[in-house]
Amino acid sequence: MRAFEFLTEADTPAPKKVGREFNHLEDLVFTEPNGGKKAVELLKGIAQDSKDVSIKWDGNPTVYWGREPNGQFRMVGKNNWGREEGASNSPEELKQFIMSRGKGEEWREKFASDMAGLWPIFEKATPADFRGYVYGDILFHPGKPFEGGNGKLTFTPNQTTYSVRGTSNIGRRIGKAKIAVAVHKHLDYFGDKGGEPISDVADFNTSPDLVVFGQTYVTHQPAVNADNLSAIEKIVNSKSALIDKFLAPQPGLSDLQTILYTFVNNQSKAKALDKITPEAFFAWVKTSKVSPAKQQKITALAAQHAGALTDIFYLVRELMKAKDEVIRELDSAEGDITAHTGGKPGGEGYVYKDAKLVPRDRWTPFRAD
């Protein structure tokens, strides 16, 4: 997440989306109105039917590719997307753009060459009549290929190592491929920030050199701790109005939700998830970039809506526990694809509707996540 700016507001601006495209399930408590209720409903939905729970792939790097209205193929990296000077129309232009960035890092030339080398494979696999773009995260490529042995194919694109049963259908396909990529969305035009999720990727899987994963759904039906969920729901039903009043944008304090979001991410990166409490929050605020004027407003607001912060952080901690139980069950289910992160079973997590189920206790993101 980018560092937020602390401005002196004369008036309260219209609220903006807090966090990322997909927020952690527990963060919904303070990122959305009545977010605790939504989080409970999502957990109940998973317990009833998990068919819409998809794997959150931990790929790297991110790549965008597709065709312009005139059919011109284009492939760019994350830093190129939407930049007119980065609108590469050839592998040479892509390499040149990547080399023009940064400060001469040792890895940059190899990365630029690797990306340029992917171009012909992606272009060949993209139908001539396709228009628009798709984007996704690369799982392996010639510069960082998969490894084979003991009947399994393994690859570690970022922090998670994936193992694929070599005799499975997907294993046989991967065994012949040079590149695998997990795609997320279809985008209408170069620089499009919206897009629609994409699950049918058959048109991109016509070349044996490239394996394209769409949204990959789980097949295991996890249970949700009923006692834990009941206690959460009781607080949600009785305290949601108080929480929403506390979080409502105020003149001079329109970004309280973002401040809470930053605090929880800070505790996650510091491996202090058990210290998501009002006491820890106020201690953190004193050392943060939050201005003294805003600190005073937050203190006054907490006194005005007594107990709201306590309830928010209780719900965050308890929803995290319920979510982690779901993740453990999904991680332990055997399938053609298994994952390990930091020596522990499981990958980056899962996505359900517009929330992500990420195991913060074991996951140390390279970026605020």
Coordinates of C-alpha atoms in Angstrom, one line a residue:
M1 CA 0.0 0.0 0.0
R2 CA 1.3 3.5 -0.8
A3 CA 2.0 5.8 2.1
F4 CA -1.1 7.9 2.6
E5 CA -1.0 11.7 2.7
F6 CA -2.2 13.6 5.7
L7 CA -3.9 16.7 4.5
T8 CA -5.7 19.5 6.4
E9 CA -9.2 19.2 5.2
A10 CA -11.7 22.1 5.6
D11 CA -14.5 19.8 4.7
T12 CA -15.0 16.0 4.7
P13 CA -14.5 14.6 1.2
A14 CA -16.4 11.8 -0.3
P15 CA -15.2 8.4 1.1
K16 CA -12.7 6.4 -1.0
K17 CA -12.1 2.7 -1.1
V18 CA -9.8 1.7 1.7
G19 CA -7.0 -0.8 1.2
R20 CA -6.6 -2.9 -1.9
E21 CA -8.8 -4.5 -4.5
F22 CA -9.3 -7.5 -2.3
N23 CA -9.0 -6.8 1.4
H24 CA -8.3 -9.3 4.2
L25 CA -11.6 -10.8 5.5
E26 CA -11.0 -9.4 9.0
D27 CA -10.2 -5.9 7.6
L28 CA -13.8 -5.6 6.4
V29 CA -14.7 -4.7 10.0
F30 CA -13.2 -1.2 9.4
T31 CA -12.9 -0.8 5.7
E32 CA -16.6 -1.1 4.8
P33 CA -19.8 0.1 6.5
N34 CA -21.2 -2.8 8.5
G35 CA -18.2 -4.8 7.4
G36 CA -18.3 -7.1 10.4
K37 CA -21.7 -8.4 9.2
K38 CA -20.4 -8.9 5.7
A39 CA -17.4 -10.9 7.0
V40 CA -19.7 -13.2 9.0
E41 CA -21.9 -13.7 6.0
L42 CA -18.8 -14.6 3.9
L43 CA -17.7 -17.2 6.4
K44 CA -21.2 -18.7 6.5
G45 CA -21.2 -18.8 2.8
I46 CA -17.9 -20.7 2.7
A47 CA -19.2 -23.2 5.3
Q48 CA -22.2 -23.9 3.1
D49 CA -20.6 -24.0 -0.3
S50 CA -16.9 -23.5 -1.1
K51 CA -17.2 -23.8 -4.9
D52 CA -16.5 -20.0 -5.3
V53 CA -13.3 -20.1 -3.1
S54 CA -10.3 -19.7 -5.4
I55 CA -6.5 -20.2 -4.9
K56 CA -4.6 -16.9 -4.5
W57 CA -1.5 -17.7 -6.5
D58 CA 1.8 -16.3 -5.4
G59 CA 3.3 -15.6 -8.8
N60 CA 6.0 -13.1 -9.8
P61 CA 6.5 -11.1 -11.9
T62 CA 3.2 -9.6 -13.1
V63 CA 2.7 -9.4 -16.8
Y64 CA 0.0 -7.8 -19.0
W65 CA -0.6 -8.9 -22.6
G66 CA -3.1 -8.7 -25.3
R67 CA -4.0 -7.0 -28.6
E68 CA -4.9 -3.4 -29.5
P69 CA -8.0 -2.7 -31.6
N70 CA -5.9 -3.0 -34.8
G71 CA -4.7 -6.4 -33.7
Q72 CA -1.2 -5.2 -32.6
F73 CA 0.2 -7.6 -29.9
R74 CA 1.6 -5.9 -26.8
M75 CA 3.2 -7.3 -23.7
V76 CA 4.3 -5.2 -20.7
G77 CA 5.3 -5.5 -17.1
K78 CA 3.6 -4.0 -14.1
N79 CA 5.6 -0.8 -14.3
N80 CA 4.8 -0.3 -18.0
W81 CA 1.0 -0.7 -17.6
G82 CA -0.8 2.5 -18.5
R83 CA 2.4 4.4 -19.3
E84 CA 2.5 5.8 -22.8
E85 CA 6.3 5.6 -22.9
G86 CA 6.0 2.0 -21.7
A87 CA 3.5 0.8 -24.3
S88 CA 5.9 -1.7 -25.9
N89 CA 5.2 -2.9 -29.3
S90 CA 8.1 -5.3 -29.6
P91 CA 10.3 -7.4 -27.3
E92 CA 13.2 -4.9 -28.0
E93 CA 11.0 -2.0 -26.8
L94 CA 10.0 -3.9 -23.7
K95 CA 13.6 -4.7 -22.8
Q96 CA 14.6 -1.1 -23.4
F97 CA 11.9 0.3 -21.2
I98 CA 12.9 -2.1 -18.3
M99 CA 16.5 -1.1 -18.7
S100 CA 15.6 2.6 -18.6
R101 CA 14.1 2.2 -15.1
G102 CA 15.8 1.8 -11.7
K103 CA 19.4 2.6 -10.8
G104 CA 21.4 0.1 -12.7
E105 CA 20.6 -2.9 -10.4
E106 CA 22.6 -6.0 -11.1
W107 CA 19.4 -8.1 -11.7
R108 CA 17.8 -5.7 -14.1
E109 CA 19.5 -6.7 -17.3
K110 CA 18.7 -10.4 -16.8
F111 CA 15.1 -9.5 -15.9
A112 CA 14.8 -7.4 -19.0
S113 CA 16.2 -10.2 -21.2
D114 CA 13.9 -12.8 -19.5
M115 CA 10.8 -10.6 -20.1
A116 CA 11.7 -9.9 -23.7
G117 CA 12.3 -13.6 -24.2
L118 CA 8.7 -14.4 -23.1
W119 CA 7.2 -12.2 -25.8
P120 CA 7.1 -14.6 -28.8
I121 CA 5.5 -17.4 -26.7
F122 CA 2.8 -15.1 -25.3
E123 CA 2.1 -13.6 -28.8
K124 CA 1.9 -17.0 -30.4
A125 CA -0.6 -18.2 -27.8
T126 CA -2.9 -15.1 -28.1
P127 CA -5.6 -15.5 -30.7
A128 CA -5.4 -13.2 -33.7
D129 CA -9.0 -12.0 -33.1
F130 CA -8.6 -11.4 -29.4
R131 CA -9.0 -7.7 -28.3
G132 CA -8.1 -6.2 -25.0
Y133 CA -5.7 -7.5 -22.4
V134 CA -5.4 -10.0 -19.6
Y135 CA -3.0 -9.8 -16.7
G136 CA -1.5 -12.4 -14.4
D137 CA 1.4 -13.6 -12.4
I138 CA 4.1 -15.8 -13.8
L139 CA 4.7 -19.1 -12.0
F140 CA 7.7 -20.3 -13.9
H141 CA 9.6 -19.3 -17.1
P142 CA 12.8 -20.2 -18.9
G143 CA 14.8 -17.9 -16.6
K144 CA 13.3 -19.6 -13.5
P145 CA 12.0 -23.0 -14.6
F146 CA 10.2 -25.7 -12.7
E147 CA 12.1 -28.7 -11.3
G148 CA 11.1 -32.3 -11.6
G149 CA 11.7 -35.3 -9.4
N150 CA 9.9 -38.0 -7.4
G151 CA 6.9 -37.8 -9.6
K152 CA 6.4 -34.1 -8.8
L153 CA 7.0 -30.8 -10.6
T154 CA 7.9 -27.9 -8.3
F155 CA 8.3 -24.2 -8.9
T156 CA 8.8 -21.2 -6.5
P157 CA 7.9 -18.0 -8.3
N158 CA 8.0 -15.9 -5.1
Q159 CA 7.7 -17.1 -1.5
T160 CA 5.5 -20.1 -2.1
T161 CA 6.7 -23.5 -3.5
Y162 CA 4.1 -25.3 -5.5
S163 CA 4.2 -29.1 -6.2
V164 CA 2.2 -30.6 -9.0
R165 CA 1.6 -34.3 -9.3
G166 CA 3.4 -35.2 -12.5
T167 CA 0.9 -37.9 -13.6
S168 CA -2.1 -35.6 -13.3
N169 CA -3.6 -33.9 -16.3
I170 CA -2.2 -30.5 -15.3
G171 CA 1.2 -32.1 -14.4
R172 CA 1.5 -33.6 -17.9
R173 CA 0.8 -30.2 -19.4
I174 CA 3.2 -28.4 -17.2
G175 CA 5.9 -31.0 -18.0
K176 CA 5.9 -29.9 -21.6
A177 CA 5.6 -26.1 -21.0
K178 CA 8.1 -23.3 -20.8
I179 CA 5.9 -20.8 -19.1
A180 CA 3.0 -20.9 -16.7
V181 CA 1.0 -17.9 -15.6
A182 CA -2.1 -17.4 -13.4
V183 CA -4.4 -14.8 -14.9
H184 CA -6.7 -12.6 -12.9
K185 CA -8.7 -10.3 -15.1
H186 CA -9.7 -9.3 -18.7
L187 CA -9.0 -5.6 -19.3
D188 CA -10.6 -3.6 -22.1
Y189 CA -7.8 -1.3 -23.0
F190 CA -4.1 -0.4 -22.3
G191 CA -4.0 1.1 -18.8
D192 CA -7.5 -0.1 -17.8
K193 CA -7.6 -0.2 -13.9
G194 CA -10.9 -2.1 -13.7
G195 CA -11.6 -5.3 -15.6
E196 CA -13.5 -8.5 -15.0
P197 CA -12.3 -11.8 -13.4
I198 CA -11.5 -14.4 -16.0
S199 CA -11.9 -18.1 -15.5
D200 CA -12.3 -19.5 -19.1
V201 CA -8.8 -19.4 -20.5
A202 CA -9.1 -22.1 -23.1
D203 CA -8.3 -19.7 -25.9
F204 CA -4.9 -19.0 -24.4
N205 CA -4.0 -22.6 -23.9
T206 CA -3.5 -23.6 -27.5
S207 CA 0.3 -23.6 -27.4
P208 CA 2.2 -26.4 -25.5
D209 CA 4.8 -23.8 -24.5
L210 CA 2.4 -21.8 -22.3
V211 CA 0.1 -23.0 -19.5
V212 CA -2.5 -20.4 -18.5
F213 CA -4.4 -20.9 -15.2
G214 CA -7.7 -19.0 -14.8
Q215 CA -9.3 -18.8 -11.4
T216 CA -8.5 -22.1 -9.8
Y217 CA -11.2 -23.2 -7.3
V218 CA -10.9 -25.5 -4.3
T219 CA -12.7 -28.8 -4.1
H220 CA -12.7 -29.3 -0.3
Q221 CA -15.6 -28.1 1.8
P222 CA -14.2 -26.6 5.1
A223 CA -16.0 -26.3 8.4
V224 CA -16.2 -23.0 10.3
N225 CA -16.0 -23.0 14.2
A226 CA -19.6 -22.5 15.2
D227 CA -18.8 -21.3 18.7
N228 CA -16.3 -18.7 17.5
L229 CA -18.7 -17.5 14.7
S230 CA -21.6 -17.2 17.2
A231 CA -19.6 -15.0 19.5
I232 CA -18.5 -12.8 16.6
E233 CA -22.0 -12.5 15.3
K234 CA -23.3 -11.4 18.7
I235 CA -20.8 -8.5 18.8
V236 CA -21.6 -7.6 15.2
N237 CA -25.3 -7.4 15.8
S238 CA -25.0 -5.3 18.9
K239 CA -22.1 -3.0 18.1
S240 CA -22.2 -2.4 14.3
A241 CA -24.0 1.0 14.7
L242 CA -21.4 2.2 17.2
I243 CA -18.5 1.1 15.0
D244 CA -19.9 2.8 11.9
K245 CA -20.4 6.0 13.9
F246 CA -16.8 5.9 15.1
L247 CA -15.5 5.2 11.6
A248 CA -17.6 7.9 9.8
P249 CA -15.4 10.5 8.1
Q250 CA -15.0 13.7 10.2
P251 CA -13.8 17.2 9.2
G252 CA -10.0 17.0 9.5
L253 CA -10.1 13.2 9.9
S254 CA -11.4 11.6 6.7
D255 CA -8.9 8.8 6.7
L256 CA -9.4 7.0 10.0
Q257 CA -10.1 3.7 8.2
T258 CA -6.8 4.0 6.3
I259 CA -5.0 4.7 9.5
L260 CA -6.5 1.6 11.1
Y261 CA -5.6 -0.4 7.9
T262 CA -2.0 0.8 8.1
F263 CA -1.8 -0.1 11.8
V264 CA -3.1 -3.7 11.3
N265 CA -0.7 -4.2 8.4
N266 CA 2.1 -2.9 10.6
Q267 CA 1.2 -5.4 13.3
S268 CA 1.1 -8.2 10.7
K269 CA 4.6 -7.4 9.3
A270 CA 5.9 -7.1 12.9
K271 CA 4.5 -10.5 13.7
A272 CA 2.4 -8.9 16.5
L273 CA -1.0 -10.1 15.5
D274 CA -1.9 -10.8 19.2
K275 CA -1.3 -7.1 19.9
I276 CA -4.1 -5.7 17.7
T277 CA -5.5 -3.8 20.6
P278 CA -6.5 -0.1 21.5
E279 CA -3.4 0.1 23.7
A280 CA -1.1 -1.0 20.9
F281 CA -2.9 1.2 18.4
F282 CA -2.4 4.4 20.4
A283 CA 1.2 3.5 21.1
W284 CA 1.8 3.0 17.4
V285 CA 0.0 6.3 16.4
K286 CA 2.4 8.3 18.6
T287 CA 5.3 7.0 16.5
S288 CA 3.5 7.1 13.1
K289 CA 3.2 9.8 10.5
V290 CA -0.3 10.7 11.7
S291 CA -0.2 14.4 12.6
P292 CA -0.6 15.6 16.2
A293 CA -3.9 17.2 15.3
K294 CA -5.3 14.0 13.9
Q295 CA -4.0 12.1 17.0
Q296 CA -6.0 14.4 19.2
K297 CA -9.1 13.9 17.0
I298 CA -8.8 10.1 17.2
T299 CA -8.4 10.2 21.0
A300 CA -11.5 12.4 21.3
L301 CA -13.5 10.3 18.9
A302 CA -12.6 7.1 20.9
A303 CA -13.8 8.8 24.1
Q304 CA -17.0 9.9 22.4
H305 CA -17.7 6.4 21.1
A306 CA -16.5 4.4 24.1
G307 CA -15.7 0.8 23.4
A308 CA -15.8 1.1 19.6
L309 CA -12.0 0.5 19.1
T310 CA -12.1 -2.4 21.6
D311 CA -15.0 -4.0 19.6
I312 CA -13.2 -3.3 16.2
F313 CA -10.0 -5.0 17.3
Y314 CA -11.9 -7.9 19.0
L315 CA -13.7 -8.6 15.8
V316 CA -10.5 -8.4 13.7
R317 CA -8.7 -10.9 16.0
E318 CA -11.7 -13.3 16.2
L319 CA -12.4 -13.2 12.5
M320 CA -8.8 -13.9 11.8
K321 CA -9.0 -17.0 14.0
A322 CA -12.1 -18.2 12.2
K323 CA -10.5 -17.5 8.8
D324 CA -7.3 -19.2 9.7
E325 CA -9.2 -22.4 10.6
V326 CA -10.8 -22.4 7.2
I327 CA -7.4 -21.9 5.6
R328 CA -5.9 -24.8 7.6
E329 CA -8.6 -27.1 6.4
L330 CA -8.2 -26.0 2.8
D331 CA -4.4 -26.3 3.0
S332 CA -4.5 -29.8 4.4
A333 CA -6.8 -31.1 1.6
E334 CA -4.9 -33.3 -0.9
G335 CA -5.1 -32.4 -4.5
D336 CA -3.1 -32.3 -7.7
I337 CA -1.5 -29.0 -6.6
T338 CA -0.1 -28.5 -3.1
A339 CA 1.8 -25.5 -1.7
H340 CA 4.3 -24.8 1.0
T341 CA 5.4 -21.4 2.4
G342 CA 8.3 -21.1 4.8
G343 CA 8.4 -24.8 5.3
K344 CA 4.7 -24.9 6.3
P345 CA 1.8 -26.4 4.3
G346 CA -0.2 -23.8 2.4
G347 CA 0.3 -21.0 0.0
E348 CA -0.6 -17.3 -0.1
G349 CA -4.2 -18.1 0.7
Y350 CA -7.6 -18.0 -1.1
V351 CA -10.1 -15.5 -2.5
Y352 CA -13.8 -15.6 -1.8
K353 CA -16.0 -13.1 -3.6
D354 CA -14.2 -9.7 -2.9
A355 CA -12.3 -10.7 0.2
K356 CA -9.0 -12.6 0.6
L357 CA -8.2 -15.3 3.1
V358 CA -4.5 -14.9 3.7
P359 CA -2.7 -16.6 6.7
R360 CA -1.0 -13.5 8.2
D361 CA 0.7 -15.5 10.9
R362 CA 3.0 -17.2 8.4
W363 CA 2.9 -14.8 5.5
T364 CA 5.4 -12.0 5.3
P365 CA 4.6 -9.9 2.2
F366 CA 7.2 -8.0 0.2
R367 CA 4.6 -5.2 0.0
A368 CA 1.8 -4.1 2.3
D369 CA -0.9 -6.7 1.7

